[in-house]
Amino acid sequence: MDDVHRAGMPGVYAEVRDAGQTWRGASGVADVRTGRPVRPDMRQRVGSITKTFTAAAIMQQVEQGRIQLDAPIGDYLPQLVPGERGKKITVRMLLNNTSGLPDYIRYAFPSLQDMSRESLDDNRLRQFRPAELIELGLTAPPAGEPGATPGVYSNTNYLLLGQLLEQVTGTPAEEYITRNIIERAGLRHTEFPAGPRIKGPHSRMYEALWGLIDPPRDYSVYNMSWTGTGAALVSTMEDLNRFYSKLLGGKIVNRSSLAQMQRTVPVIALDGTTIEYGLGLHKVTIPGCGTFWGHDGTVWGAGTLSLTRADGKRQMSVAINLQRWNKPDSSGKPQHHPIDDALETLRRQAMCGNGNAQAENASQVPAFVP
C-alpha cells in the first residue's frame, strides 16, 4: 500500500480477511491540502459495487415469484421500454449486461466526448430522474442485439432494474435494498446518500480525467442521482467484506439464486476489456490462487474493488481516492503509470499472499472501472 501511495495515489486503504484473521491498513492522505491521513474505516463511494446489491434484491423478488428472470422487461415496465425492445429484452439480460442497451453516462455528461470536465461541474448538484437517464440510453444507438454475447456493460440496465424493483414491491428501490439487503447483512456503515455529502469519516475524492484536470479536483460532494441503483452506495471496506461473505454464503439469497448469479457470460467492460459477468457478480480466476467473486466500481474521484474467494476464506476490499490518472499519449491512448503496477501488485498480494501471482487473463483482475 505504501508503494501505491509513493507511485502517486494520494490515499489507499483496505481490509483483507484470511481464514478468520482480519488485516486493515491505510497509506497516504485523505486531503492533499491538509495532509489529513486516510484510515481503514473511512466511508467510500463504492460505485458499481452497488450493482451486486441491486441484483441480490431482484433475486429475492424472483424467489417470491414476483419477478421471472426470463420474462420480457416490457411485461413489467411497458412505458419505459416499449415496443419490440420491451418484448426482446429480459430481466436476466439486464442483470448480466446482454440487453444491448448502451450506457447513458456519455450522454448525461456530454462534455466527456469533447474531453472536457464541464459536465462534471454542471452535474455536481443536479437532480436526475431515473426515467430521463434511461431515456438517454434507450434513444442512443444500440450497443448490440438483446441476448447477444459478448454483452456490453451498461448502467442503463441497472437503473431499469431499480425501476423494476420499485414496480413489483411498491417501495422506492433504495428503501427496499436498505431494508432487505443492507440491514439483513448487518451492515452498519452502508447507505444510499440522502444528499450530496457523505456522512461520517471519509476522504476527499480526486478526479484527474486523464490529465485534463491538473492538479486533480475534489468531487467528494456530489449528487449521486446520476447513477442511483447502479452505483450510488456509500460503504466501508469492512462492510463490503461482510456483505460478500453473507451473499456468497447463502445468507442474502438462497443457493439456487446464488447459482443463477454465478452463471457468467463474456461482457465488454467500459474500459474495453472482456470480463466474466454473472447477475451483478464479476468472476476473476487466478491460477494457483483460486476463483474470486465480487465487483469493482468507480465514481468521480473514487475507486473500489471487493473480491471474495469461492471458498469464502480469503477476502479483499480496497479503496483509492484518485481516478483516471493515466494521461494520454499523442494518439490519445492512456499511458501506463507506476500506479497501475503498484495497484496490481497490491491486489495480487491481498488476494493470493503473493504479489507475483499471474492472473489467467490480465483483464480479469479489475482495474477500477465503473
Coordinates of C-alpha atoms in Angstrom, one line a residue:
M1 CA 0.0 0.0 0.0
D2 CA 2.9 2.3 0.7
D3 CA 4.2 1.6 -2.8
V4 CA 0.8 2.6 -4.3
H5 CA 0.9 5.9 -2.4
R6 CA 4.5 6.5 -3.4
A7 CA 3.6 5.8 -7.1
G8 CA 1.2 8.8 -7.0
M9 CA -2.0 7.7 -5.3
P10 CA -3.0 10.2 -2.6
G11 CA -4.6 7.6 -0.4
V12 CA -5.3 3.9 -0.3
Y13 CA -7.0 1.8 2.4
A14 CA -8.1 -1.8 2.6
E15 CA -9.3 -4.7 4.7
V16 CA -8.2 -8.3 3.9
R17 CA -9.6 -11.4 5.6
D18 CA -8.0 -14.8 5.6
A19 CA -9.4 -17.8 7.3
G20 CA -10.8 -15.9 10.2
Q21 CA -8.0 -13.4 10.5
T22 CA -8.5 -9.7 9.6
W23 CA -5.9 -7.1 8.5
R24 CA -6.8 -3.5 8.0
G25 CA -4.4 -0.8 6.7
A26 CA -4.1 2.6 5.1
S27 CA -1.4 4.6 3.4
G28 CA -1.4 8.2 2.3
V29 CA -3.7 11.2 2.7
A30 CA -7.4 11.9 2.6
D31 CA -6.8 15.5 1.9
V32 CA -3.8 16.6 -0.1
R33 CA -4.0 20.2 1.2
T34 CA -4.1 19.5 4.9
G35 CA -2.2 16.2 4.9
R36 CA -5.1 14.5 6.9
P37 CA -4.3 10.8 6.7
V38 CA -6.6 8.1 5.3
R39 CA -7.9 5.5 7.7
P40 CA -9.0 1.9 7.1
D41 CA -12.5 2.6 8.5
M42 CA -13.3 5.5 6.1
R43 CA -16.5 5.6 4.1
Q44 CA -16.2 5.4 0.4
R45 CA -18.5 5.9 -2.6
V46 CA -18.2 2.4 -3.9
G47 CA -19.6 2.9 -7.4
S48 CA -20.8 -0.2 -9.3
I49 CA -20.4 -2.5 -6.4
T50 CA -23.9 -1.2 -5.8
K51 CA -24.9 -3.5 -8.7
T52 CA -24.4 -6.6 -6.6
F53 CA -26.8 -5.2 -4.0
T54 CA -29.4 -4.4 -6.7
A55 CA -29.1 -7.8 -8.3
A56 CA -29.5 -9.5 -4.9
A57 CA -32.7 -7.5 -4.3
I58 CA -34.0 -8.6 -7.7
M59 CA -33.2 -12.2 -6.9
Q60 CA -35.2 -12.0 -3.6
Q61 CA -38.2 -11.0 -5.7
V62 CA -37.6 -13.9 -8.1
E63 CA -37.7 -16.2 -5.1
Q64 CA -41.0 -14.7 -4.1
G65 CA -42.4 -15.2 -7.5
R66 CA -43.0 -11.5 -8.3
I67 CA -40.3 -11.4 -11.0
Q68 CA -39.4 -14.0 -13.7
L69 CA -35.8 -13.9 -14.8
D70 CA -36.6 -14.7 -18.4
A71 CA -39.7 -12.6 -18.7
P72 CA -39.6 -9.5 -21.0
I73 CA -38.9 -6.3 -19.2
G74 CA -41.8 -4.8 -21.3
D75 CA -44.2 -7.0 -19.3
Y76 CA -43.3 -5.0 -16.1
L77 CA -42.2 -1.6 -17.5
P78 CA -44.1 -1.1 -20.8
Q79 CA -43.9 2.7 -20.5
L80 CA -40.1 2.7 -20.0
V81 CA -39.2 0.0 -22.5
P82 CA -42.0 -0.1 -25.2
G83 CA -42.3 -2.0 -28.4
E84 CA -40.0 -4.7 -29.8
R85 CA -37.2 -3.9 -27.3
G86 CA -39.5 -4.4 -24.4
K87 CA -40.5 -7.8 -25.8
K88 CA -37.0 -9.0 -26.6
I89 CA -35.0 -7.8 -23.5
T90 CA -35.5 -10.0 -20.4
V91 CA -34.8 -9.3 -16.8
R92 CA -31.8 -11.7 -17.0
M93 CA -30.3 -9.7 -19.9
L94 CA -30.5 -6.5 -17.8
L95 CA -28.7 -8.3 -14.9
N96 CA -25.9 -9.8 -17.0
N97 CA -25.5 -6.8 -19.3
T98 CA -26.6 -8.6 -22.5
S99 CA -29.6 -6.4 -23.2
G100 CA -27.9 -4.4 -25.9
L101 CA -28.9 -1.1 -24.3
P102 CA -26.0 1.3 -24.3
D103 CA -24.6 3.1 -21.3
Y104 CA -26.2 6.6 -20.8
I105 CA -23.3 8.2 -19.0
R106 CA -21.6 9.7 -22.1
Y107 CA -24.9 11.4 -22.9
A108 CA -25.6 12.6 -19.3
F109 CA -22.0 14.0 -19.3
P110 CA -21.7 15.2 -22.9
S111 CA -18.5 17.2 -22.4
L112 CA -16.7 13.9 -21.8
Q113 CA -16.9 13.3 -25.6
D114 CA -15.0 16.6 -26.1
M115 CA -12.5 15.7 -23.3
S116 CA -13.8 18.5 -21.1
R117 CA -14.7 18.5 -17.4
E118 CA -17.6 20.9 -17.9
S119 CA -20.3 18.3 -17.4
L120 CA -18.8 17.1 -14.2
D121 CA -19.1 20.5 -12.7
D122 CA -22.5 21.2 -14.2
N123 CA -24.0 18.0 -12.8
R124 CA -22.4 18.2 -9.3
L125 CA -25.7 19.2 -7.6
R126 CA -28.2 18.3 -10.4
Q127 CA -31.1 16.1 -9.5
F128 CA -31.6 13.5 -12.3
R129 CA -34.7 11.3 -12.6
P130 CA -34.1 7.7 -13.4
A131 CA -36.6 7.9 -16.3
E132 CA -34.6 10.7 -18.1
L133 CA -31.4 8.8 -17.8
I134 CA -33.0 5.5 -19.0
E135 CA -34.4 7.5 -22.0
L136 CA -30.9 8.7 -22.9
G137 CA -29.8 5.0 -23.0
L138 CA -32.8 3.9 -25.0
T139 CA -32.6 6.7 -27.6
A140 CA -28.8 6.2 -28.2
P141 CA -27.5 3.8 -30.9
P142 CA -27.9 0.2 -29.6
A143 CA -24.7 -1.5 -28.2
G144 CA -25.8 -4.9 -29.6
E145 CA -28.7 -7.3 -30.1
P146 CA -30.7 -8.4 -27.0
G147 CA -29.2 -11.6 -25.7
A148 CA -26.1 -11.5 -27.9
T149 CA -22.6 -12.1 -26.4
P150 CA -20.3 -10.6 -25.6
G151 CA -22.6 -8.3 -23.8
V152 CA -21.8 -4.6 -23.3
Y153 CA -21.6 -3.2 -19.7
S154 CA -24.3 -0.6 -19.3
N155 CA -25.5 1.4 -16.3
T156 CA -28.8 1.8 -18.1
N157 CA -29.6 -1.8 -17.3
Y158 CA -29.3 -1.3 -13.6
L159 CA -31.4 1.9 -13.5
L160 CA -34.1 -0.2 -15.2
L161 CA -33.7 -2.9 -12.5
G162 CA -34.2 -0.2 -9.9
Q163 CA -37.4 0.8 -11.5
L164 CA -38.5 -2.9 -11.8
L165 CA -37.9 -3.4 -8.1
E166 CA -40.0 -0.3 -7.3
Q167 CA -42.8 -1.5 -9.6
V168 CA -43.1 -5.0 -8.1
T169 CA -42.6 -4.0 -4.4
G170 CA -44.4 -0.7 -4.3
T171 CA -41.4 0.7 -2.4
P172 CA -38.6 3.0 -3.7
A173 CA -35.7 0.7 -4.7
E174 CA -33.2 2.3 -2.4
E175 CA -35.6 1.7 0.6
Y176 CA -36.1 -1.9 -0.4
I177 CA -32.4 -2.5 -0.8
T178 CA -31.7 -0.8 2.5
R179 CA -34.2 -2.9 4.4
N180 CA -33.8 -6.3 2.7
I181 CA -30.1 -6.3 1.7
I182 CA -28.1 -3.8 3.8
E183 CA -29.9 -4.3 7.1
R184 CA -30.3 -8.1 6.5
A185 CA -26.5 -8.3 6.1
G186 CA -25.9 -6.3 9.3
L187 CA -24.0 -3.5 7.5
R188 CA -23.7 -0.5 9.8
H189 CA -21.9 1.9 7.6
T190 CA -23.6 1.3 4.2
E191 CA -26.3 3.6 2.7
F192 CA -27.7 5.3 -0.3
P193 CA -26.7 9.0 0.3
A194 CA -29.6 11.3 1.1
G195 CA -27.8 14.4 -0.2
P196 CA -24.6 15.3 -2.0
R197 CA -22.4 14.9 1.1
I198 CA -21.0 11.7 2.6
K199 CA -21.9 11.1 6.3
G200 CA -19.1 10.1 8.6
P201 CA -15.4 9.9 8.2
H202 CA -14.3 9.9 4.5
S203 CA -11.6 11.0 2.1
R204 CA -11.8 13.7 -0.5
M205 CA -12.1 12.2 -4.0
Y206 CA -9.7 13.4 -6.6
E207 CA -10.6 13.2 -10.3
A208 CA -7.8 13.7 -12.9
L209 CA -9.9 12.9 -16.0
W210 CA -6.9 11.5 -17.9
G211 CA -4.8 14.6 -17.2
L212 CA -7.4 17.1 -18.2
I213 CA -7.8 18.2 -14.5
D214 CA -4.3 19.1 -13.3
P215 CA -4.0 19.2 -10.4
P216 CA -6.8 16.7 -9.8
R217 CA -10.0 18.2 -8.4
D218 CA -12.1 17.0 -5.4
Y219 CA -15.5 15.7 -6.3
S220 CA -16.5 14.1 -2.9
V221 CA -19.5 16.4 -2.7
Y222 CA -21.8 15.2 -5.5
N223 CA -25.5 14.5 -6.1
M224 CA -25.5 10.7 -6.9
S225 CA -28.9 10.7 -8.7
W226 CA -26.9 10.4 -11.9
T227 CA -26.3 6.7 -11.0
G228 CA -28.8 5.6 -8.4
T229 CA -29.3 1.8 -8.1
G230 CA -26.3 1.4 -10.5
A231 CA -23.5 3.0 -8.4
A232 CA -24.6 5.3 -5.7
L233 CA -23.9 3.4 -2.5
V234 CA -21.5 4.6 0.3
S235 CA -19.9 1.8 2.3
T236 CA -16.7 0.8 4.2
M237 CA -14.2 -1.9 3.4
E238 CA -15.3 -3.9 6.4
D239 CA -19.0 -3.7 5.3
L240 CA -18.2 -4.8 1.8
N241 CA -16.3 -7.9 3.0
R242 CA -19.2 -8.7 5.4
F243 CA -21.7 -8.3 2.6
Y244 CA -20.0 -10.6 0.1
S245 CA -19.3 -13.1 2.8
K246 CA -23.1 -13.2 3.6
L247 CA -24.1 -13.2 0.0
L248 CA -21.8 -16.0 -1.2
G249 CA -22.6 -17.9 2.0
G250 CA -26.3 -18.1 1.0
K251 CA -27.5 -15.7 3.7
I252 CA -28.9 -12.9 1.5
V253 CA -30.4 -15.0 -1.4
N254 CA -30.9 -18.8 -1.5
R255 CA -28.4 -21.2 -3.0
S256 CA -30.5 -21.6 -6.2
S257 CA -30.5 -17.8 -6.7
L258 CA -26.8 -17.6 -6.0
A259 CA -26.1 -20.3 -8.6
Q260 CA -28.0 -18.1 -11.1
M261 CA -26.0 -15.1 -10.1
Q262 CA -22.8 -17.1 -10.8
R263 CA -23.7 -18.1 -14.3
T264 CA -21.4 -15.9 -16.3
V265 CA -21.2 -14.6 -19.9
P266 CA -18.5 -12.6 -21.6
V267 CA -19.1 -8.8 -21.3
I268 CA -17.1 -5.9 -22.6
A269 CA -16.4 -3.5 -19.7
L270 CA -16.3 0.3 -20.0
D271 CA -12.5 0.2 -20.4
G272 CA -12.8 -2.1 -23.4
T273 CA -11.6 -5.3 -21.7
T274 CA -13.7 -8.5 -21.7
I275 CA -14.8 -9.8 -18.3
E276 CA -16.8 -12.8 -17.0
Y277 CA -20.1 -11.3 -15.7
G278 CA -23.0 -13.0 -14.0
L279 CA -26.0 -11.4 -12.4
G280 CA -24.4 -8.5 -10.7
L281 CA -21.3 -10.5 -10.0
H282 CA -17.9 -10.5 -11.6
K283 CA -15.8 -13.7 -11.7
V284 CA -12.0 -13.5 -11.5
T285 CA -9.8 -16.6 -11.9
I286 CA -6.2 -16.6 -10.8
P287 CA -4.4 -19.9 -11.4
G288 CA -2.7 -21.3 -8.3
C289 CA -4.7 -18.9 -6.2
G290 CA -8.4 -19.5 -6.8
T291 CA -11.6 -18.2 -8.2
F292 CA -13.0 -14.9 -6.8
W293 CA -16.4 -13.3 -6.9
G294 CA -17.2 -9.6 -6.4
H295 CA -17.3 -6.3 -8.2
D296 CA -15.4 -3.2 -8.7
G297 CA -16.6 0.4 -9.3
T298 CA -15.7 4.0 -9.7
V299 CA -17.4 7.3 -9.5
W300 CA -15.8 10.7 -10.0
G301 CA -12.6 10.6 -7.8
A302 CA -13.0 7.2 -6.1
G303 CA -12.3 3.6 -7.0
T304 CA -13.2 0.5 -5.0
L305 CA -12.7 -3.3 -5.5
S306 CA -14.1 -6.1 -3.5
L307 CA -13.4 -9.8 -4.2
T308 CA -14.1 -12.9 -2.2
R309 CA -12.6 -16.3 -2.9
A310 CA -15.1 -19.0 -3.8
D311 CA -14.4 -20.9 -0.6
G312 CA -15.2 -17.7 1.4
K313 CA -11.9 -17.8 3.3
R314 CA -10.0 -15.0 1.5
Q315 CA -11.5 -11.6 1.0
M316 CA -10.1 -8.2 -0.1
S317 CA -11.7 -4.8 -0.3
V318 CA -9.6 -1.9 -1.3
A319 CA -10.4 1.8 -1.8
I320 CA -8.5 4.6 -3.6
N321 CA -9.1 8.3 -3.8
L322 CA -7.9 9.3 -7.3
Q323 CA -9.3 8.3 -10.6
R324 CA -8.3 8.4 -14.3
W325 CA -4.7 9.3 -13.6
N326 CA -3.4 7.9 -16.9
K327 CA -2.5 10.8 -19.2
P328 CA -3.0 10.1 -23.0
D329 CA -0.1 9.8 -25.4
S330 CA 0.0 11.7 -28.8
S331 CA -2.5 9.1 -30.3
G332 CA -4.9 9.6 -27.4
K333 CA -4.3 6.3 -25.7
P334 CA -3.9 6.4 -21.9
Q335 CA -0.3 5.9 -21.0
H336 CA 0.9 3.3 -18.5
H337 CA 1.5 4.8 -15.0
P338 CA 3.5 3.5 -12.0
I339 CA 0.2 3.5 -10.0
D340 CA -1.0 0.7 -12.3
D341 CA 1.8 -1.6 -11.4
A342 CA 1.7 -0.8 -7.7
L343 CA -2.1 -1.5 -7.6
E344 CA -1.7 -4.8 -9.5
T345 CA 0.9 -6.0 -7.0
L346 CA -1.3 -4.9 -4.1
R347 CA -4.3 -6.7 -5.4
R348 CA -2.5 -9.9 -6.0
Q349 CA -0.7 -9.8 -2.7
A350 CA -4.0 -9.2 -1.0
M351 CA -5.8 -12.0 -2.9
C352 CA -3.1 -14.6 -3.0
G353 CA -0.5 -13.6 -0.4
N354 CA 1.9 -13.4 -3.4
G355 CA 2.4 -10.2 -5.4
N356 CA 3.8 -12.2 -8.3
A357 CA 0.8 -14.4 -8.9
Q358 CA -0.3 -14.2 -12.5
A359 CA -4.0 -13.8 -13.5
E360 CA -5.3 -16.2 -16.1
N361 CA -6.1 -13.1 -18.2
A362 CA -4.7 -9.7 -17.4
S363 CA -8.1 -8.1 -17.9
Q364 CA -9.6 -10.5 -15.3
V365 CA -8.2 -8.5 -12.4
P366 CA -10.4 -5.5 -12.3
A367 CA -8.7 -2.1 -12.7
F368 CA -11.2 0.2 -11.0
V369 CA -13.6 0.9 -13.9
P370 CA -17.2 1.9 -13.4

